[in-house]
Short mmCIF file of N, CA and C in Angstrom, two decimals:
data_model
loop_
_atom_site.label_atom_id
_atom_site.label_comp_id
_atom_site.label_asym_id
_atom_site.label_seq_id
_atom_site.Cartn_x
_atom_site.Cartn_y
_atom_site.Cartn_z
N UNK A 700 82.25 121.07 66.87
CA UNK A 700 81.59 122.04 67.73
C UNK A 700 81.47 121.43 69.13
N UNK A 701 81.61 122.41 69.89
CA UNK A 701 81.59 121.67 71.34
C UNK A 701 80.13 121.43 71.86
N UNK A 702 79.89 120.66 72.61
CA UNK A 702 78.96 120.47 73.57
C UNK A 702 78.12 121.62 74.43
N UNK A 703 79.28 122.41 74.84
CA UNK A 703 78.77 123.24 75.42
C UNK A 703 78.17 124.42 74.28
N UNK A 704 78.72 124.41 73.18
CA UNK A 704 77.99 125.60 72.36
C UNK A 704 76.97 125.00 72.36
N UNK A 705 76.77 124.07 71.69
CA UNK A 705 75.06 123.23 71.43
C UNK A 705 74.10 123.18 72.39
N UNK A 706 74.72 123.12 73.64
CA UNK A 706 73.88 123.47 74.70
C UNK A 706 73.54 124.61 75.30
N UNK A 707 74.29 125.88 74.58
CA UNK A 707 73.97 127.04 75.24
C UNK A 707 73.11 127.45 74.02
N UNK A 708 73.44 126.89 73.06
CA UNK A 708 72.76 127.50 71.45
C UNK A 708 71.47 127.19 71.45
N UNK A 709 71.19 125.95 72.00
CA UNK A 709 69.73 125.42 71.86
C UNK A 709 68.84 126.00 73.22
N UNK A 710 69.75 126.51 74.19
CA UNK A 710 68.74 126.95 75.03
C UNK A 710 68.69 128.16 74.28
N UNK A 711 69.23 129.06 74.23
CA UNK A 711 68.76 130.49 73.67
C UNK A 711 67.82 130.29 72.43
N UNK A 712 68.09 129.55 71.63
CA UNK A 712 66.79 129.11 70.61
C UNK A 712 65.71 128.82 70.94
N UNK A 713 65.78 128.37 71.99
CA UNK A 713 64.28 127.68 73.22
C UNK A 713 63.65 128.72 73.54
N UNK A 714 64.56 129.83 73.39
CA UNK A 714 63.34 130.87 74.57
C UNK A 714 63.95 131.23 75.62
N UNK A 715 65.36 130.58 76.07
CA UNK A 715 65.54 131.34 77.47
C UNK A 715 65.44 132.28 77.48
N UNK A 716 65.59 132.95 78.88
CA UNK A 716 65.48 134.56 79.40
C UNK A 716 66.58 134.18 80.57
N UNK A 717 67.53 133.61 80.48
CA UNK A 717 68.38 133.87 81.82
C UNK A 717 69.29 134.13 81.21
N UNK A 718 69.69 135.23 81.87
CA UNK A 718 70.62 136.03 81.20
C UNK A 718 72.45 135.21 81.33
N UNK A 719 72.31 134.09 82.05
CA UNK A 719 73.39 134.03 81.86
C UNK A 719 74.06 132.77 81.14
N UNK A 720 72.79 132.19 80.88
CA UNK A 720 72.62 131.45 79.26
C UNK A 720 73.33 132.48 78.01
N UNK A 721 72.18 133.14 77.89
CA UNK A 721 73.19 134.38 76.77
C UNK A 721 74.94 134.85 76.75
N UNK A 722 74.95 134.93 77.91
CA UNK A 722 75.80 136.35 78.67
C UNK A 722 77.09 134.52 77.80
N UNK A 723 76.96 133.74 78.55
CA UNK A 723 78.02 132.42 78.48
C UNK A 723 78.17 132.02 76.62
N UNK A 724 77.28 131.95 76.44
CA UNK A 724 77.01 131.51 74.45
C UNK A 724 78.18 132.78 74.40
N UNK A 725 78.01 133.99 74.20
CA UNK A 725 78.49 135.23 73.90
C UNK A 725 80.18 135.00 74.05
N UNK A 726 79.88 134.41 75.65
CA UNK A 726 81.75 134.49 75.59
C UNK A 726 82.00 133.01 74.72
N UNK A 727 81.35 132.18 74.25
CA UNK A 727 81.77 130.93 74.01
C UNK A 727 82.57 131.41 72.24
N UNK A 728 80.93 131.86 71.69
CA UNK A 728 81.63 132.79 70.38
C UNK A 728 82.81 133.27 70.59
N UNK A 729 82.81 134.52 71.27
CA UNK A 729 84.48 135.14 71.47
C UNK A 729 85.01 134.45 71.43
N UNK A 730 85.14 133.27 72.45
CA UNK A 730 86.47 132.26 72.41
C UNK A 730 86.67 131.80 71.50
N UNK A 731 85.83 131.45 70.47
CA UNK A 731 86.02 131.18 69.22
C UNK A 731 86.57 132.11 67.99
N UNK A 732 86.67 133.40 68.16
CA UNK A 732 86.75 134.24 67.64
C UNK A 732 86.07 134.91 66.37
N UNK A 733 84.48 134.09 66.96
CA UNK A 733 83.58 134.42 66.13
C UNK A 733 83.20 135.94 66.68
N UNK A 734 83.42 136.98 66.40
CA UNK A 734 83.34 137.99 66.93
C UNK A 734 81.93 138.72 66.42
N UNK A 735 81.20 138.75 65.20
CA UNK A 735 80.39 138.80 65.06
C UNK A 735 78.89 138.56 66.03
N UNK A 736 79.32 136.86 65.96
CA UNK A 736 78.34 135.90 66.56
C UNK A 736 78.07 136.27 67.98
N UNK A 737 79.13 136.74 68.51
CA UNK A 737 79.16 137.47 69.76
C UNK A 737 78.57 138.30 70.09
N UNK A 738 79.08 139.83 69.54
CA UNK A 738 78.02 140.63 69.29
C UNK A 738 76.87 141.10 69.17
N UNK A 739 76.28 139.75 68.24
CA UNK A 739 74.98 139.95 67.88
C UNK A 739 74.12 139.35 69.25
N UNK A 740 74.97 138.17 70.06
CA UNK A 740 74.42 137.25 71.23
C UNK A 740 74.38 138.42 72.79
N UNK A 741 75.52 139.12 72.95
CA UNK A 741 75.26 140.53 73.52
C UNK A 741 74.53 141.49 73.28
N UNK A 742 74.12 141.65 71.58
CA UNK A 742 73.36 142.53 71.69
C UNK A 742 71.69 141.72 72.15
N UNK A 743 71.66 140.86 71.83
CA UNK A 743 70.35 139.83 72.16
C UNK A 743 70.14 140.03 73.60
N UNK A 744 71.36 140.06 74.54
CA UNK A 744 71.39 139.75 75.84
C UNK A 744 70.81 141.25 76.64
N UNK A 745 71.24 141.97 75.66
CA UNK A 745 71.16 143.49 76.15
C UNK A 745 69.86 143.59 76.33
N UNK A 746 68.94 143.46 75.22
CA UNK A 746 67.69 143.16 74.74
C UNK A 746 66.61 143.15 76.10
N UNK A 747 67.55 141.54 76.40
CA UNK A 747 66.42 140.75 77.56
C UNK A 747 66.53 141.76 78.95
N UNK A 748 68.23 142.15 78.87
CA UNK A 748 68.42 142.58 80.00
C UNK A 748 69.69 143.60 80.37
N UNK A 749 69.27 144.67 80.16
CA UNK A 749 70.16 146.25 79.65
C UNK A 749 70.93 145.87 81.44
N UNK A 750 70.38 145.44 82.07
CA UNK A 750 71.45 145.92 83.52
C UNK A 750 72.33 145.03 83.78
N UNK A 751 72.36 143.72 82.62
CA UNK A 751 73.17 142.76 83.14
C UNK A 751 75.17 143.21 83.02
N UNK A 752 75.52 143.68 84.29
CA UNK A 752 76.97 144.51 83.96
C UNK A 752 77.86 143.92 83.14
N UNK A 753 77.93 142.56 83.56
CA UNK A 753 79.04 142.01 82.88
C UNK A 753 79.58 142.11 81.51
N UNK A 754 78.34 141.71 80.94
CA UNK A 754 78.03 141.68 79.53
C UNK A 754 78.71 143.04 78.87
N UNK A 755 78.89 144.08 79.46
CA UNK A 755 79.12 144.87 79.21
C UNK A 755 80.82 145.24 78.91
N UNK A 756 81.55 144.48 79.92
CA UNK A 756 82.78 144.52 79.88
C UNK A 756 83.06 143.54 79.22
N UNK A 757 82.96 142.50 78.97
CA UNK A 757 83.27 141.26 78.12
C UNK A 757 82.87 142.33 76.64
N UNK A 758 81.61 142.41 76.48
CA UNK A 758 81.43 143.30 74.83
C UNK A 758 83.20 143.93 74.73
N UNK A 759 83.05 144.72 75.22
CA UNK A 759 83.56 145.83 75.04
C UNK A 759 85.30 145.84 75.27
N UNK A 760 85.60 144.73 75.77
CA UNK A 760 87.23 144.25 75.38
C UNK A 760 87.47 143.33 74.65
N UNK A 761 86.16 142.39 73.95
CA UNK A 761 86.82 141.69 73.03
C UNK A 761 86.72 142.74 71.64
N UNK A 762 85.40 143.87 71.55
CA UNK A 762 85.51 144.12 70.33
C UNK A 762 86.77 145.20 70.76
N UNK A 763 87.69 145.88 71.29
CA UNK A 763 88.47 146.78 71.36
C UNK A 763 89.58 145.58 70.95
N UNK A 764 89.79 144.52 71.25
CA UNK A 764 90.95 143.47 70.75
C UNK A 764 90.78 142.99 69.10
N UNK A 765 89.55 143.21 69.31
CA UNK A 765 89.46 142.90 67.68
C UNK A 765 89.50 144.17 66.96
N UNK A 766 90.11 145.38 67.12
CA UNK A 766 90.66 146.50 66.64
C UNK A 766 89.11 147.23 66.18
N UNK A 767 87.95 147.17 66.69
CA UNK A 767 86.75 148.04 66.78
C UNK A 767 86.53 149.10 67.37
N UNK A 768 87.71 149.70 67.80
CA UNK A 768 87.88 150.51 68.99
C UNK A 768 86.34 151.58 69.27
N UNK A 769 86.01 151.75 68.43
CA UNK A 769 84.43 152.79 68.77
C UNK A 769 83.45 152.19 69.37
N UNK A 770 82.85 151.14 68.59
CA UNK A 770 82.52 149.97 69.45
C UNK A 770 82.77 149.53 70.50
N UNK A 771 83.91 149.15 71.07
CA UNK A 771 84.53 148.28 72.32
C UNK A 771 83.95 149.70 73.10
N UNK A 772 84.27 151.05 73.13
CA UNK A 772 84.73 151.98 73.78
C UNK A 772 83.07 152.10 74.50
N UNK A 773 82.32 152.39 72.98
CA UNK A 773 80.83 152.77 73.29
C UNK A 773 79.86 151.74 74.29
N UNK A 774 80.48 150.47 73.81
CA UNK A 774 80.22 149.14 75.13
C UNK A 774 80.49 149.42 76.49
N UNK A 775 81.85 149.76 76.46
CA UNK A 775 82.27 150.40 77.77
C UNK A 775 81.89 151.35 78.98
N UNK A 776 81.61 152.49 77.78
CA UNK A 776 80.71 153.64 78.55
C UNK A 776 79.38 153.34 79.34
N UNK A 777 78.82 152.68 78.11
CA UNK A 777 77.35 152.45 78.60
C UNK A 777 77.29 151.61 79.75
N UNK A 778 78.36 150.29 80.28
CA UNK A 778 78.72 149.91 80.95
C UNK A 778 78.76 150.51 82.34
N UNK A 779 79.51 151.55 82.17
CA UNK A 779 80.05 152.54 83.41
C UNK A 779 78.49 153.75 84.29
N UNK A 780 77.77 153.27 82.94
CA UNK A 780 76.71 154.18 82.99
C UNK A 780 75.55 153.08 83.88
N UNK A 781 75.79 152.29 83.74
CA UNK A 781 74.87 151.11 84.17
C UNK A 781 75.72 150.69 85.81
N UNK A 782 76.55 150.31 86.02
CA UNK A 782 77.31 149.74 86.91
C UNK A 782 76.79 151.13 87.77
N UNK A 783 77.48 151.95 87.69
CA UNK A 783 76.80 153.06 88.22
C UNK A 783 75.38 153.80 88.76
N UNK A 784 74.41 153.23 88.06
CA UNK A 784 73.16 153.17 88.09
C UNK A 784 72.91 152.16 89.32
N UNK A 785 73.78 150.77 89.69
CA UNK A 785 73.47 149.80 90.23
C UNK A 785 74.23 149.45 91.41
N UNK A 786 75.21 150.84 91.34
CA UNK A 786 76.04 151.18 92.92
C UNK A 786 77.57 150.19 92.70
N UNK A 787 77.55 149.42 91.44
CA UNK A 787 78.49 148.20 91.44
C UNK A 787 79.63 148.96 91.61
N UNK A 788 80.62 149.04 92.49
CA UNK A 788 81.43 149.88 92.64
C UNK A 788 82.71 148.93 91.82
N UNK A 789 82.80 147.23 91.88
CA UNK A 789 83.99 146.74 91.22
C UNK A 789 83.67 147.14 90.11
N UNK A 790 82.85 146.65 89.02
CA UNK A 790 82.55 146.41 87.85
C UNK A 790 82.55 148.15 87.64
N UNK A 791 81.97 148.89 88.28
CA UNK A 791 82.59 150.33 87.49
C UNK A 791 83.79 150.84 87.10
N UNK A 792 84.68 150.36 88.34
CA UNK A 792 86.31 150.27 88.27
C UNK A 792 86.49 149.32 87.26
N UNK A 793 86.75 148.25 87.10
CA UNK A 793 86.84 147.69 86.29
C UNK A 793 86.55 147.88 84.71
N UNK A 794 85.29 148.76 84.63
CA UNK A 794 85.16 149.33 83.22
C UNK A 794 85.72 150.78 82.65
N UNK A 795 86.04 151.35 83.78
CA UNK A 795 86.28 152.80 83.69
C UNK A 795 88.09 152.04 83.23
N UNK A 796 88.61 151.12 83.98
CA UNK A 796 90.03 150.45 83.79
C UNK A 796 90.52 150.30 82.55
N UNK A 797 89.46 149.54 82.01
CA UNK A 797 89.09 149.09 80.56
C UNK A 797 88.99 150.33 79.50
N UNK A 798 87.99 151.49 79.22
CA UNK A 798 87.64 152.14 78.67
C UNK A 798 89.06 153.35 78.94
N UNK A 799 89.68 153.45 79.95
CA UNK A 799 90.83 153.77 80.28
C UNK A 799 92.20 153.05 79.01
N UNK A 800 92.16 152.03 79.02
CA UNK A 800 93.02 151.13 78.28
C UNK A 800 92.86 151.37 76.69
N UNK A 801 91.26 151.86 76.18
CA UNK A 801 91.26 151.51 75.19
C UNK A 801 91.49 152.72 74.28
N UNK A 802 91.75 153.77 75.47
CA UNK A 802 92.14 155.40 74.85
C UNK A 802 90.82 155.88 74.85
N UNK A 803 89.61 155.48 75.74
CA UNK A 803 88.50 156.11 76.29
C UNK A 803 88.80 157.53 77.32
N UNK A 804 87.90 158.38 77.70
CA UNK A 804 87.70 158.97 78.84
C UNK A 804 87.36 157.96 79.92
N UNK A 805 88.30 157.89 80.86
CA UNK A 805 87.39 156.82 82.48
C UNK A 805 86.26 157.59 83.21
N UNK A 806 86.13 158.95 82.48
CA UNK A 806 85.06 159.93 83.19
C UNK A 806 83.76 159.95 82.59
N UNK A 807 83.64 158.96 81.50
CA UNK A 807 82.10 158.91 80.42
C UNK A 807 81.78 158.77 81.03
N UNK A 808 79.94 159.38 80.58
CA UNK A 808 78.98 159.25 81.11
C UNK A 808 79.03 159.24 83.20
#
């Protein structure tokens, strides 16, 4: 196990609240192709912090790669719904791109 999981693992066990403690563990899982572990660390992240955008596009193209397509898609939207909320004009493009790719509407929400 790497270093860096242990160190992102034990802060989120600690109690952090920075979201990008979470948001990083999350992609570390993926990279691992613990896809589960991921999931559940996004949905944790969501938890602390529903506006964090990113999180949103990372969810939502690894579970569409891991053939979840309802999932990945529904990540996506809510994504577009948020980015939007927060004026992010890349990260909306960018998810509408995505949710576009995955045989989504780019017009949700």
């Amino acid at each position: 196990m790497s270093k860096r999981l242990l160190m992102l693992e034990k802060m989120t066990r600690d109690g952090s609240k920075d979201p990008f403690h979470w948001y990083a563990l999350a992609l570390e899982y993926a990279g691992q192709g613990r896809h589960d572990d991921a999931l559940a660390t996004f949905g944790a992240l969501r938890a602390i912090d529903p506006s964090y955008v990113p999180m949103y596009l990372m969810c939502g193209t690894m579970l569409v790669k891991a053939g979840r397509l309802d999932e990945g898609r529904a990540w996506l939207a809510d994504g577009i719904v948020v980015a939007r909320g927060k004026g992010d004009q890349h990260a909306l493009s960018e998810l509408q791109q995505a949710l576009a790719g995955a045989g989504g509407d780019d017009d949700e929400p």
